[in-house]
Tab-separated table of C-alpha atoms in Angstrom:
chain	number	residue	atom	x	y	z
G	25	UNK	CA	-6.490	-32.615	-48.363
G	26	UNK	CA	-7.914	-35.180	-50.558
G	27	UNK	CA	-8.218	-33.833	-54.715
G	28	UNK	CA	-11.718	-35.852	-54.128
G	29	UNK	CA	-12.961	-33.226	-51.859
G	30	UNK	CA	-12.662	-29.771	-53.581
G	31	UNK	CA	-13.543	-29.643	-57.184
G	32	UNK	CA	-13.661	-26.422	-59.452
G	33	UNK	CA	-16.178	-26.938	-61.876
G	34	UNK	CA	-14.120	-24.372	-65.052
G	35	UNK	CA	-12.347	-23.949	-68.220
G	36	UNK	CA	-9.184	-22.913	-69.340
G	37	UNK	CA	-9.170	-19.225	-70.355
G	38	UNK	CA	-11.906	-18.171	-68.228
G	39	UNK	CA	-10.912	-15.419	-65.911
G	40	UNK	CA	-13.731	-15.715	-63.076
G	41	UNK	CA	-12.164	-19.865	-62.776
G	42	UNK	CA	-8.481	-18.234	-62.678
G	43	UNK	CA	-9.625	-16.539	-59.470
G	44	UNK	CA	-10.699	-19.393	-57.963
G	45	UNK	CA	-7.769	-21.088	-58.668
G	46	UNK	CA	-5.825	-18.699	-57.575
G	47	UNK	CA	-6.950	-18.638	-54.279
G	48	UNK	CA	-6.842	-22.584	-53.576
G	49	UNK	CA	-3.165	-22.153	-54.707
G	50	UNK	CA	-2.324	-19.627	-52.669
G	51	UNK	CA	-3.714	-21.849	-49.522
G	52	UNK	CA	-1.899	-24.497	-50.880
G	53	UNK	CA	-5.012	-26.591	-51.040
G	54	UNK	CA	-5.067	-29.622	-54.004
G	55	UNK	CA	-8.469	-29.551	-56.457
G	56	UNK	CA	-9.628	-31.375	-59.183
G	57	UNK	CA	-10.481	-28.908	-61.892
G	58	UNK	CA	-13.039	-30.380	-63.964
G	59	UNK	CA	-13.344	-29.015	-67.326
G	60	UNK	CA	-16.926	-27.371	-68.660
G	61	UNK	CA	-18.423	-27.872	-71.496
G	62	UNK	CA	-19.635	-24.306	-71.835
G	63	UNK	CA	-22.070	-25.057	-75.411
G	64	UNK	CA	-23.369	-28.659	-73.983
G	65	UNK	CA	-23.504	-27.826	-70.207
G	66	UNK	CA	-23.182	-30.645	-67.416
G	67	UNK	CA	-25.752	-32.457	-65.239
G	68	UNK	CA	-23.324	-31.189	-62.270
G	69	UNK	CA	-23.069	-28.010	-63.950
G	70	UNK	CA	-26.183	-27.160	-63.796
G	71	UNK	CA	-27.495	-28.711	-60.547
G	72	UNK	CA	-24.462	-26.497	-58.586
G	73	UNK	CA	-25.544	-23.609	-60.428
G	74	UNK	CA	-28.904	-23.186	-61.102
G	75	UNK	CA	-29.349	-19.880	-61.090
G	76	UNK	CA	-26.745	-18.918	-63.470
G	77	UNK	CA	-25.392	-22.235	-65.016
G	78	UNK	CA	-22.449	-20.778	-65.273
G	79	UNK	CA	-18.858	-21.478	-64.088
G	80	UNK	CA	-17.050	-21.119	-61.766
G	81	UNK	CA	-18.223	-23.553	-59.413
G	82	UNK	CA	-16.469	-24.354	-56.221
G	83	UNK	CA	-17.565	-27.576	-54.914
G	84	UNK	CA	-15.841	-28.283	-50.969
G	85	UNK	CA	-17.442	-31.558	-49.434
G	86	UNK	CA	-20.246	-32.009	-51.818
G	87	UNK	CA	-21.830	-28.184	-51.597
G	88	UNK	CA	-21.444	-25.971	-54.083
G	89	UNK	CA	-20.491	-22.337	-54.113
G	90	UNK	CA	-20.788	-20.352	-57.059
G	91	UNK	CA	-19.929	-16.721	-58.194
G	92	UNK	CA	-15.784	-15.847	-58.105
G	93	UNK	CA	-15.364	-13.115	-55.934
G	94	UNK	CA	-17.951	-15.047	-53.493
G	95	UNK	CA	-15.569	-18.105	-53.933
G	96	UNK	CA	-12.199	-16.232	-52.860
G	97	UNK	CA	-13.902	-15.028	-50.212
G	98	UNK	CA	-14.741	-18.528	-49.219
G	99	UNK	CA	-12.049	-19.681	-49.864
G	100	UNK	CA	-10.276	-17.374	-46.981
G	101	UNK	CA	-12.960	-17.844	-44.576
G	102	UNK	CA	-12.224	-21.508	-44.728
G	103	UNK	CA	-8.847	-22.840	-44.969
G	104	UNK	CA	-7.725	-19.963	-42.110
G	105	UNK	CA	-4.039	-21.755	-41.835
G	106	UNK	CA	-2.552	-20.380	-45.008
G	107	UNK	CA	-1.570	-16.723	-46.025
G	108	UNK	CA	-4.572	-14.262	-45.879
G	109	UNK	CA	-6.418	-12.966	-49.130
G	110	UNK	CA	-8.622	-10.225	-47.757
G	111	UNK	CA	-6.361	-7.683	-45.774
G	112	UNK	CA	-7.139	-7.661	-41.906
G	113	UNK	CA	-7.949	-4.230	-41.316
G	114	UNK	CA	-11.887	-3.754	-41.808
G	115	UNK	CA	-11.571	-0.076	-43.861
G	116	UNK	CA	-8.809	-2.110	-46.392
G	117	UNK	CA	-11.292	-4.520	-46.592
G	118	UNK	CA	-14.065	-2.417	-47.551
G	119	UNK	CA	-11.742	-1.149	-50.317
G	120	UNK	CA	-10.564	-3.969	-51.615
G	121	UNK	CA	-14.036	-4.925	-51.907
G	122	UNK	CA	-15.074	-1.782	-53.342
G	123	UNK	CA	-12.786	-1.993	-56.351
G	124	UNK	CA	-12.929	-5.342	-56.745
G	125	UNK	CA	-16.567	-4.291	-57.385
G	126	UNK	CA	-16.489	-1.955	-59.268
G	127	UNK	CA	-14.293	-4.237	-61.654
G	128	UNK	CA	-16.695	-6.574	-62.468
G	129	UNK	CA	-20.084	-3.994	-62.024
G	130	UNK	CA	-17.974	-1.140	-64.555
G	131	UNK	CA	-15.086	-2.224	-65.970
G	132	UNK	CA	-14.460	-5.550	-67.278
G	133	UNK	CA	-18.430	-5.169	-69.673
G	134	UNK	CA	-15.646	-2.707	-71.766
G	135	UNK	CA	-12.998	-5.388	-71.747
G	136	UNK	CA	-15.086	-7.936	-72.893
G	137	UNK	CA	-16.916	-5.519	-75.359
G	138	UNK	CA	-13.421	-4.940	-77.152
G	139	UNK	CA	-12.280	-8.772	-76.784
G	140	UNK	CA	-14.928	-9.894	-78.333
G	141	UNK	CA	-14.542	-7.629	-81.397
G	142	UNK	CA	-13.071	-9.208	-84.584
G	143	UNK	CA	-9.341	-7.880	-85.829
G	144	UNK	CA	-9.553	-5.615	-88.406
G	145	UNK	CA	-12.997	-4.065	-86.857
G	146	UNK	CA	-13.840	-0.756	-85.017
G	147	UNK	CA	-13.286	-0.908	-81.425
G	148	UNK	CA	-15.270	2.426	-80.192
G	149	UNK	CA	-13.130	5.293	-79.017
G	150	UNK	CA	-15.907	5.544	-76.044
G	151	UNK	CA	-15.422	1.538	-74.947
G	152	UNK	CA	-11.637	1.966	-74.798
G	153	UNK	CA	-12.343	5.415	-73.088
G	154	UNK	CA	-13.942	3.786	-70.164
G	155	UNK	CA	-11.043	0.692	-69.782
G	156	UNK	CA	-8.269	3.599	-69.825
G	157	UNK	CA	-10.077	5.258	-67.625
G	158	UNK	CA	-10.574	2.044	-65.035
G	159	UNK	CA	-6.723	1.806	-65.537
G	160	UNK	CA	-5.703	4.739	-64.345
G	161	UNK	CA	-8.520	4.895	-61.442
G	162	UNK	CA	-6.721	1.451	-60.267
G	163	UNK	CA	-3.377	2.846	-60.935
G	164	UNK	CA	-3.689	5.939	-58.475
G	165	UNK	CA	-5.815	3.612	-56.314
G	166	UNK	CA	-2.663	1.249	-56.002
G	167	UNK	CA	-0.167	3.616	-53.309
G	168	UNK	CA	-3.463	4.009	-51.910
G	169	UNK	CA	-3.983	0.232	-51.173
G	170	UNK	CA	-0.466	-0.675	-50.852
G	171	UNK	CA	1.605	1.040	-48.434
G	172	UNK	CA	4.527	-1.208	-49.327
G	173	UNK	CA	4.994	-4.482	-51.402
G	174	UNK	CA	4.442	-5.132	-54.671
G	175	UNK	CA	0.961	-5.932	-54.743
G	176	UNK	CA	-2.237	-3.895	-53.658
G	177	UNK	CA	-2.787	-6.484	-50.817
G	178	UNK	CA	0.838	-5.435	-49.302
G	179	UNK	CA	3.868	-7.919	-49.771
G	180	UNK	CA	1.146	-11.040	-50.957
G	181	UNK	CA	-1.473	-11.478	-53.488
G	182	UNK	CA	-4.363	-10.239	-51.981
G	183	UNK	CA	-8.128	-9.735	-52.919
G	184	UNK	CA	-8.167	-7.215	-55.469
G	185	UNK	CA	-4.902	-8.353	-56.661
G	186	UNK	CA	-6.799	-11.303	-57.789
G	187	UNK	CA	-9.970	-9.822	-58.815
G	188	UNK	CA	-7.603	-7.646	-61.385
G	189	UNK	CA	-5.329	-9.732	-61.918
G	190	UNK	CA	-7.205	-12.083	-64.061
G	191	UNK	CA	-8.080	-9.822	-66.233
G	192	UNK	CA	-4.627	-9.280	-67.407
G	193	UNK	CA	-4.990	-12.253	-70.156
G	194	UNK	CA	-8.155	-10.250	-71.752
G	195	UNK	CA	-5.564	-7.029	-71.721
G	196	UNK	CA	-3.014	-9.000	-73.654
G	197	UNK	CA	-5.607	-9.765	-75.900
G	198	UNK	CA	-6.653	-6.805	-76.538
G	199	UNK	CA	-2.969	-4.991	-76.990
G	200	UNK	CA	-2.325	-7.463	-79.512
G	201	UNK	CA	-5.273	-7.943	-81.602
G	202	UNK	CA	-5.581	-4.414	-82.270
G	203	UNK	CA	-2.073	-2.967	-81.552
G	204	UNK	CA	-2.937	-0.949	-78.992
G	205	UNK	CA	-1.465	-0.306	-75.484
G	206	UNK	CA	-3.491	-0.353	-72.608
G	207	UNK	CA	-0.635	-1.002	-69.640
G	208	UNK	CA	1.876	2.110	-70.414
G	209	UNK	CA	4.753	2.671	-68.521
G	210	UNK	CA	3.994	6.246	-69.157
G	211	UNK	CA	0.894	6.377	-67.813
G	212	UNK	CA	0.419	3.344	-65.788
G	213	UNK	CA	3.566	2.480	-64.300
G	214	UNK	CA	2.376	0.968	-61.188
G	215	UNK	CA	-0.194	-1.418	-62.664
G	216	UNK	CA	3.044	-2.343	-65.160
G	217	UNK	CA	5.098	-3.500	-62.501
G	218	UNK	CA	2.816	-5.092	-60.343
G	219	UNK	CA	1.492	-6.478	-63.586
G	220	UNK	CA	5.456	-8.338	-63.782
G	221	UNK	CA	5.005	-9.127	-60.043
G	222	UNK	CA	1.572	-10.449	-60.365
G	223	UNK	CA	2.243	-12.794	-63.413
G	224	UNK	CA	5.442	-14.352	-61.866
G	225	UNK	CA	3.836	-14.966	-58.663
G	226	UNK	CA	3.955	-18.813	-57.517
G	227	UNK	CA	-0.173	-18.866	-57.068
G	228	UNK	CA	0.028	-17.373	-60.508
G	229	UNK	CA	2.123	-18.287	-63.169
G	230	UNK	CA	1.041	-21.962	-64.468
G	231	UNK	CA	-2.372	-20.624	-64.079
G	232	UNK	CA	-2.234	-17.634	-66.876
G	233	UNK	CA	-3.392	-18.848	-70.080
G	234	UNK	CA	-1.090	-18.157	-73.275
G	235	UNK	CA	-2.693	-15.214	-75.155
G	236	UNK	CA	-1.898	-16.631	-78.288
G	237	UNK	CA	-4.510	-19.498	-77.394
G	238	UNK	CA	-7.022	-16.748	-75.490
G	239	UNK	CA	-6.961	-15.066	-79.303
G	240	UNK	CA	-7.692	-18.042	-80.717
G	241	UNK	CA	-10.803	-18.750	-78.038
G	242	UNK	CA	-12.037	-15.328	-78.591
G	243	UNK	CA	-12.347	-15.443	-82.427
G	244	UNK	CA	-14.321	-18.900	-81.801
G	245	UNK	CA	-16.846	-16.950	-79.720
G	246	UNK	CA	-16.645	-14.176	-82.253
G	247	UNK	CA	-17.710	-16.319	-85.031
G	248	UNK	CA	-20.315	-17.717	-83.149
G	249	UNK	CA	-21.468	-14.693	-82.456
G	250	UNK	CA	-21.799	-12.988	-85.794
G	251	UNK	CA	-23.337	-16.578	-86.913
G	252	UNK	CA	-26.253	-15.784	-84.579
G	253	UNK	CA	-29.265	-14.396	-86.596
G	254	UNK	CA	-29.988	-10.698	-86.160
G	255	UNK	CA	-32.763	-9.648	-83.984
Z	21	UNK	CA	-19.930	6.948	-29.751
Z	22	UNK	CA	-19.638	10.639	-30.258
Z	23	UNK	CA	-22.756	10.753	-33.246
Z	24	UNK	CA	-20.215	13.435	-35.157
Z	25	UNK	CA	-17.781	10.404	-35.915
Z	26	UNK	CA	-20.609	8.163	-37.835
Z	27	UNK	CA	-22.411	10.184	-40.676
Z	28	UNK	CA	-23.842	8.410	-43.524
Z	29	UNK	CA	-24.363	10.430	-46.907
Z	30	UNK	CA	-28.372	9.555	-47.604
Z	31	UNK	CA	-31.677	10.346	-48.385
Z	32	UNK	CA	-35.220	9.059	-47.065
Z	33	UNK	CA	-36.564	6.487	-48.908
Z	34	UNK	CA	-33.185	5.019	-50.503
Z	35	UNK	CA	-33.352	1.372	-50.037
Z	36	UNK	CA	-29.708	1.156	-50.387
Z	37	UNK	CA	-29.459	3.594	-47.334
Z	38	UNK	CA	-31.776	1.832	-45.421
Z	39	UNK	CA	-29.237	-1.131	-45.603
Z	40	UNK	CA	-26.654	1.191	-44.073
Z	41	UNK	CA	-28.956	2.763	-41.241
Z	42	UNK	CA	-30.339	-1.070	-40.325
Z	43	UNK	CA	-26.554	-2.551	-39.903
Z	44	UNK	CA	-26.007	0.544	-37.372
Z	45	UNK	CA	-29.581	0.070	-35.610
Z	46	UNK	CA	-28.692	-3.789	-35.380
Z	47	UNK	CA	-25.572	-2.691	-33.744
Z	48	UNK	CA	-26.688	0.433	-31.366
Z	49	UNK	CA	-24.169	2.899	-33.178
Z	50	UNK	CA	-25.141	6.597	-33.105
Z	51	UNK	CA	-25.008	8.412	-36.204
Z	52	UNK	CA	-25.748	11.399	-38.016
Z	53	UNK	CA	-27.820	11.440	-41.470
Z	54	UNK	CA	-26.517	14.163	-44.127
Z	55	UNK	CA	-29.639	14.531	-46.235
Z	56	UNK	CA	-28.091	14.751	-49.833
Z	57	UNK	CA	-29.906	16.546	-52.681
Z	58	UNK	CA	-29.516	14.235	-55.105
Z	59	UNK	CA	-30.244	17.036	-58.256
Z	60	UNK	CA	-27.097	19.115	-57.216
Z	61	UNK	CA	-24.550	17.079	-55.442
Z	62	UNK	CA	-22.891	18.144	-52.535
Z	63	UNK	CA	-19.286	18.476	-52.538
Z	64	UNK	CA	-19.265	16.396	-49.484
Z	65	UNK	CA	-20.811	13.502	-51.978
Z	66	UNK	CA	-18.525	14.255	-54.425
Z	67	UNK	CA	-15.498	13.961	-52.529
Z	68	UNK	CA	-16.858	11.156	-50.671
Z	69	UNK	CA	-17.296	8.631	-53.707
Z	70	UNK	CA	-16.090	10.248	-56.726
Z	71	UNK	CA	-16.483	6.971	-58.963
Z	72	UNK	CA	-19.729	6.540	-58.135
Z	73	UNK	CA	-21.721	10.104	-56.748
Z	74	UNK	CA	-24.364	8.123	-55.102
Z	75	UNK	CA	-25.861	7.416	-51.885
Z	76	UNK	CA	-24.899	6.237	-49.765
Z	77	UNK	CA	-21.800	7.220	-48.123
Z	78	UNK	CA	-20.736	5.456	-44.670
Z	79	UNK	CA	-17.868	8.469	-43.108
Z	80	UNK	CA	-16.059	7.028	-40.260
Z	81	UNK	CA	-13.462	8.270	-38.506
Z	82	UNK	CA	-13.417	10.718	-41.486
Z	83	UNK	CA	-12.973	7.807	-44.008
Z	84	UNK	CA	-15.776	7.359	-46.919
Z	85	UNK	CA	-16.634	4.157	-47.177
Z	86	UNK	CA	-19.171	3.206	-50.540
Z	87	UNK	CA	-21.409	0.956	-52.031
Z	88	UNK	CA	-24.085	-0.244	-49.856
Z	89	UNK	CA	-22.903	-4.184	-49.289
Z	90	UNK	CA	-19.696	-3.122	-48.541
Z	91	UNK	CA	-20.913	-0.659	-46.086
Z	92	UNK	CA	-23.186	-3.362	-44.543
Z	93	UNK	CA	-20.570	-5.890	-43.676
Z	94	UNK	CA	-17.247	-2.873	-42.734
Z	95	UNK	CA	-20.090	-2.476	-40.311
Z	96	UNK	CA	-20.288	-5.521	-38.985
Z	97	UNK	CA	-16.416	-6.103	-39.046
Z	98	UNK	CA	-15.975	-3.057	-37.110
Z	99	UNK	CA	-18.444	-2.865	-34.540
Z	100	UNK	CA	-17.954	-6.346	-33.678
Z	101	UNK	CA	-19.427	-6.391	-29.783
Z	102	UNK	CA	-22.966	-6.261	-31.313
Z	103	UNK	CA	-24.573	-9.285	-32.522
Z	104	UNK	CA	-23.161	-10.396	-35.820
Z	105	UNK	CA	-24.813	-9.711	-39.489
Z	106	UNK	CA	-23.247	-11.893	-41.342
Z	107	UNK	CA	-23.752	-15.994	-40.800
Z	108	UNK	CA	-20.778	-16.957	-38.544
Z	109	UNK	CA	-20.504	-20.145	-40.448
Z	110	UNK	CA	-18.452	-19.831	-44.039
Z	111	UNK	CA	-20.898	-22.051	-45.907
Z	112	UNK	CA	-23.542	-19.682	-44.767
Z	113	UNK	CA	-21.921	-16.709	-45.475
Z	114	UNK	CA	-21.025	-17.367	-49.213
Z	115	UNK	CA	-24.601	-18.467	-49.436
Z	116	UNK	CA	-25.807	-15.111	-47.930
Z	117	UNK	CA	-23.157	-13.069	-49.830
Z	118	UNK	CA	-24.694	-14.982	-53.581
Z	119	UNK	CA	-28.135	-14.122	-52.865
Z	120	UNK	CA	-27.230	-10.153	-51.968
Z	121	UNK	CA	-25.599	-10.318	-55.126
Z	122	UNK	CA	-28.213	-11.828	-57.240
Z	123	UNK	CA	-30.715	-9.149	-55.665
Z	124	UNK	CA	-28.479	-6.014	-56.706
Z	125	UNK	CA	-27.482	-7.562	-60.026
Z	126	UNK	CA	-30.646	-9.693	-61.634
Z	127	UNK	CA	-33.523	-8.993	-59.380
Z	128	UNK	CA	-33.851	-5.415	-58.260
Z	129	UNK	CA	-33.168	-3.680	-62.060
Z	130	UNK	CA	-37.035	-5.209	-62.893
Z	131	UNK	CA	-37.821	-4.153	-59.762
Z	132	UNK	CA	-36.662	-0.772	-60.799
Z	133	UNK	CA	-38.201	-0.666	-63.888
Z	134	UNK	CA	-41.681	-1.357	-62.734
Z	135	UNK	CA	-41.934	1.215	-59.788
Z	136	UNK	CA	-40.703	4.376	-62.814
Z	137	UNK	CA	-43.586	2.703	-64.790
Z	138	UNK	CA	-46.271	5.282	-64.135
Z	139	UNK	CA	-49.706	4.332	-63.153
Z	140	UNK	CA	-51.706	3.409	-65.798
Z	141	UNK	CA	-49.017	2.686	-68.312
Z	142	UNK	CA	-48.481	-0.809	-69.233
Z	143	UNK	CA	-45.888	-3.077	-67.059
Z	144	UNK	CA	-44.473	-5.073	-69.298
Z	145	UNK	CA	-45.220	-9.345	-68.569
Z	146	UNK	CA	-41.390	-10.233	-68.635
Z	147	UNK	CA	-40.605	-7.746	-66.549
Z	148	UNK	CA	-43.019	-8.963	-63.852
Z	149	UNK	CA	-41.921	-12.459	-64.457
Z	150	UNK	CA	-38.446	-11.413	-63.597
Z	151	UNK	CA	-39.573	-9.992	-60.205
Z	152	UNK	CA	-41.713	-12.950	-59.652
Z	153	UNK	CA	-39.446	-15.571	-60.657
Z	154	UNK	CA	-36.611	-13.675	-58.178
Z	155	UNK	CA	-39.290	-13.934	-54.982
Z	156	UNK	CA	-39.798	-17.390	-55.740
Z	157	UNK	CA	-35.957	-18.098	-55.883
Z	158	UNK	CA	-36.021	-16.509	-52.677
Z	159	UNK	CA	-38.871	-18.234	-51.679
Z	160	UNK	CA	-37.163	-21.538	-51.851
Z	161	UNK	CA	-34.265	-20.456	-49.893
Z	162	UNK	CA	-35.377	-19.328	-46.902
Z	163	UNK	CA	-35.385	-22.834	-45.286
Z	164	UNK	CA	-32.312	-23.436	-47.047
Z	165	UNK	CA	-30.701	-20.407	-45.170
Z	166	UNK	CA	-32.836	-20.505	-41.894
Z	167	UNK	CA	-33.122	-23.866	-39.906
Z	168	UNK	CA	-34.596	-21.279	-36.925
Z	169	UNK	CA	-36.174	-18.619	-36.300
Z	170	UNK	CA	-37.593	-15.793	-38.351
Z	171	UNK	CA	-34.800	-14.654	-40.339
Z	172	UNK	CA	-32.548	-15.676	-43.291
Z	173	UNK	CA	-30.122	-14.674	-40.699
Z	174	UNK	CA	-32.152	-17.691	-37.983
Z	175	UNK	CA	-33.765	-15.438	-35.120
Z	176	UNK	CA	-31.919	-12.888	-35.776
Z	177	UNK	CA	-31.802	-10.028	-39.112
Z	178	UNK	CA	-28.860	-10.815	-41.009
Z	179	UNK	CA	-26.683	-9.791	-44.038
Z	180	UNK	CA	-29.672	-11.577	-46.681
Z	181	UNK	CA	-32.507	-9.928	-44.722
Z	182	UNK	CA	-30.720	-6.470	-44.729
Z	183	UNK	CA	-30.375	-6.672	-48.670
Z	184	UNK	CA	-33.310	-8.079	-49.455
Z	185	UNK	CA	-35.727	-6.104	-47.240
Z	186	UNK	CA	-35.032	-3.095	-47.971
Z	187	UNK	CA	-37.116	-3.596	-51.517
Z	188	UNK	CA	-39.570	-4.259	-49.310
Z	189	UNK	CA	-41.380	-0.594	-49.671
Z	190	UNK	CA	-40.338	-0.640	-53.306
Z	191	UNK	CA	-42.374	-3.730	-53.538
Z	192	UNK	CA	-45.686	-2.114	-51.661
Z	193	UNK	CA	-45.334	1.034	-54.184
Z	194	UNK	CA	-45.497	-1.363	-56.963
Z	195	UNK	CA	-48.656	-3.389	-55.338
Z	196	UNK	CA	-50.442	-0.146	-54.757
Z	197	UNK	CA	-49.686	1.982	-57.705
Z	198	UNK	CA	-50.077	-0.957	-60.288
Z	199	UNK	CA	-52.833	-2.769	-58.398
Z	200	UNK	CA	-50.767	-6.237	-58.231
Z	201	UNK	CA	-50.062	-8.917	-55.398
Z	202	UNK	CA	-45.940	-9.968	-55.190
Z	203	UNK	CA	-45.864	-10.973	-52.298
Z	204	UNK	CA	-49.035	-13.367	-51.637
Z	205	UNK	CA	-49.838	-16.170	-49.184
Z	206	UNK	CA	-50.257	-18.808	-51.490
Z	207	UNK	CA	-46.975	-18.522	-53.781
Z	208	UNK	CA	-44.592	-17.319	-50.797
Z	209	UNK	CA	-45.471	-17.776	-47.370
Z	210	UNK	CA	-42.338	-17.936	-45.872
Z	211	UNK	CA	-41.783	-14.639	-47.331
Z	212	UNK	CA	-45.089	-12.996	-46.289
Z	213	UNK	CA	-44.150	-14.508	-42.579
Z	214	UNK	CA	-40.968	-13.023	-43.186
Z	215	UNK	CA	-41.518	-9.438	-44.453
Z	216	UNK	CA	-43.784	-8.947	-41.922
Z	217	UNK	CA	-41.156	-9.928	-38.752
Z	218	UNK	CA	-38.820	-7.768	-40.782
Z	219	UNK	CA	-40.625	-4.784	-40.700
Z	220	UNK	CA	-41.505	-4.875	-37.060
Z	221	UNK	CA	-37.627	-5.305	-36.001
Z	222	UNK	CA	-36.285	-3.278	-33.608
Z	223	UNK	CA	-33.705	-1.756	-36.042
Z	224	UNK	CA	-36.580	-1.905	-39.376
Z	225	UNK	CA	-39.690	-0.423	-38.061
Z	226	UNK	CA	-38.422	3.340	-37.708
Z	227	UNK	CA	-36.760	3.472	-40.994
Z	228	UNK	CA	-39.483	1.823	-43.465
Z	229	UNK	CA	-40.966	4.682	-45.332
Z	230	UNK	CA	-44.414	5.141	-45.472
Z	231	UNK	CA	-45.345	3.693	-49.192
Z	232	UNK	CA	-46.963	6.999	-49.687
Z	233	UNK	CA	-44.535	8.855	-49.487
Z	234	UNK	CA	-42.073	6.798	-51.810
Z	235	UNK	CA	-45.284	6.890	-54.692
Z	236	UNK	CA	-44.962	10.708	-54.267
Z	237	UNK	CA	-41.140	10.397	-54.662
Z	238	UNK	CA	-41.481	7.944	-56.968
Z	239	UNK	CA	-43.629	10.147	-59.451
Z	240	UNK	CA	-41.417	13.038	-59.434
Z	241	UNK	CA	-38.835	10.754	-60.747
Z	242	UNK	CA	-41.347	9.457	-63.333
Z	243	UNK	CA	-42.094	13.218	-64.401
Z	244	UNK	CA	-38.212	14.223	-64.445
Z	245	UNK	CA	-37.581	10.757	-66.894
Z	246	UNK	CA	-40.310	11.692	-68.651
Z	247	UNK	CA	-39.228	15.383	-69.650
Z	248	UNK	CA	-35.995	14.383	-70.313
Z	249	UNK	CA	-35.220	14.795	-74.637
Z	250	UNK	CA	-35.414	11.447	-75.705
Z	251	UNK	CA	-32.390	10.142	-77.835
C-alpha cells in the first residue's frame, strides 16, 4: 500500500483522529497523516469536509470520508485481510455500536466540559456525576461484551474498544488537573485493566499522546476561550 | 417466523419506529408492535433500554436491541436473504452511514423544534434556515448517492432513505400547521420525486401516519410542554 494513497487529514491530541489511526494500524495499512491547522483551516480541509470542516478526514484513493466512528467502520469494510474491528456476530455488533454511541451522543460532552475547565476552577459535581456514571455503565457493560480477553471486542481491539479507548488521554487529563480519580480500582476495576491492556496494545501505544502535552493543549483552548467576548 | 419472536417496543407516529417497522417490511419479517405509553413506562421498556427509556425497542430472540440506526442495520445483518439496506459497496456505505448521522445529530433537532412550535406562534428564521439548509444538503446528494433509480439506496429503499424519510410526516405537520413549503419543486426536485416514490413503497405506504393525526399528537405534546413550571 502506497503512503500516497490513504491520507488522514488530523492533529496530534485529537481523540476522533486517534481512532482513525487506530484502525489503519491495526490493518497494518501505511498513511500519511497530514497535520490540521485547526484556527487557519486547509483548502483540502475544507473541500473533504464541508459539512463540518472538521477533522478527522480519511482520504483512500482521492475520496474522502469523514466522521470517526464512520471511518473505523470503513476502515473494516475495506481492507477485509487484516484482524476484524466490528465483532462478527450481528447482536455484538449492534452493541458495540450502541455504546460506542452513546459515548459520543452522552458521555464524552461531560469529558470535554471538565477538560476544558481551567485548574484551580469549579468542575460541577453534576458534570462529573454523569462521566462516573458512563464509567461504571461501561464497566458492568464490559463481562457483558467480553466473554473472554482483555478487551470488550474479545482477545483484539475491537470497535468500542476504540471508540473508548481514545478517550483515555482526556481522563488523564482530567485526574491530573484536578486531582481527582475517575478509573478506580475500587470501583472500576475492569475498565482499569483493560485500560493497561488497551494502552500497551501494538495499534495503540505510539499513538497516545503524553498528557503532560494534552494539559498543555487544553489550557491553549482554555485561554482562547475565556478571551472570547461574552454574549 | 413465529411473529412472538420479533416485537418492537413503539408507538404510532414515532419516526424513529417507523425506521424499525420499514427495515422489517423491506425484509418480509413478521412482527408484533407493543404499543408503549410513553407517560408511564412499561417495565418491559424499562428493562429493555434502561440508558435510554425510549422507543424504540427491537426484542429478538428475547434480546433488546436500541437506538433506531442500530436497529435498522442488526436488521439487515440478520435477515440477510432479503434484499440488502445498506449500499453493498464500502464507499457507499460510509457515505450513507454520514448522512443518517448528520440527520439525527444537526438536522432533525430544528426539525423538532418547529413541529412543538404551536400554530400561530412565531418559528424562529434560523431555525427554518437550519431545516432548509439540511434539505438542500440533501438535495445535492441524491445524485451523488443514486446513479439509478429512485432511491438514495438506486431502485431500491435503502439505509439513507429509511433515516431520512421517516421525517417525512414531521415535515407535512410543519407545512400544514405553519402554512410553509420545505419541500418545493423548484429548490428540491429530486427530493419531491423522491418523497413521493418513498411514500408509495411497498414497505412505506402502510406505516406513514396520516399528518392529521401526528398535528393532534403533536399538540398534546405542545400543551404538556407548555404546562410544565418553567425554570
Amino acid at each position: 500500500m502506497s503512503t500516497t494513497e490513504v491520507k488522514v487529514l488530523g492533529s496530534t491530541g485529537s481523540p476522533f483522529v486517534m481512532r482513525a489511526v487506530i484502525a489503519l494500524n491495526i490493518k497494518s495499512v501505511d498513511y500519511e497523516l497530514l497535520e490540521q491547522n485547526l484556527v487557519v483551516k486547509s483548502e483540502l480541509l475544507l473541500k473533504s469536509n464541508p459539512i463540518y470542516k472538521k477533522i478527522p478526514v480519511l482520504i483512500h484513493a482521492d475520496k474522502p470520508i469523514c466522521e470517526s466512528l464512520v471511518i473505523v467502520q470503513y476502515i473494516d469494510e475495506v481492507w477485509t485481510c487484516g484482524p476484524s474491528i466490528l465483532p462478527s456476530d450481528p447482536y455484538d455488533r449492534a452493541i458495540a455500536r450502541f455504546w460506542a454511541a452513546y459515548l459520543d451522543d452522552k458521555w464524552f460532552p461531560s469529558v470535554r466540559v471538565i477538560v476544558l475547565t481551567a485548574e484551580g476552577d469549579e468542575v460541577k459535581k453534576e458534570t462529573l456525576q454523569q462521566v462516573a456514571t458512563g464509567l461504571e455503565l461501561l464497566e458492568d457493560a464490559f463481562p457483558k461484551c467480553n466473554k473472554d480477553g482483555n478487551f470488550f471486542g474479545g482477545e483484539r481491539i475491537g470497535y468500542l474498544d476504540i471508540a473508548l479507548g481514545c478517550f483515555l488521554p482526556c481522563l488523564r487529563v482530567i485526574e491530573k488537573v484536578h486531582n481527582l480519580k475517575l478509573l478506580d480500582e475500587a470501583k472500576t476495576p475492569n475498565l482499569c485493566k483493560w485500560a493497561e491492556s488497551f494502552c500497551s496494545d501494538a495499534a495503540v501505544k505510539d499513538v497516545i499522546p503524553e498528557t503532560d502535552k494534552l494539559i498543555e493543549f487544553a489550557k491553549v483552548l482554555i485561554a482562547k476561550i475565556k478571551a472570547r467576548p461574552s454574549n
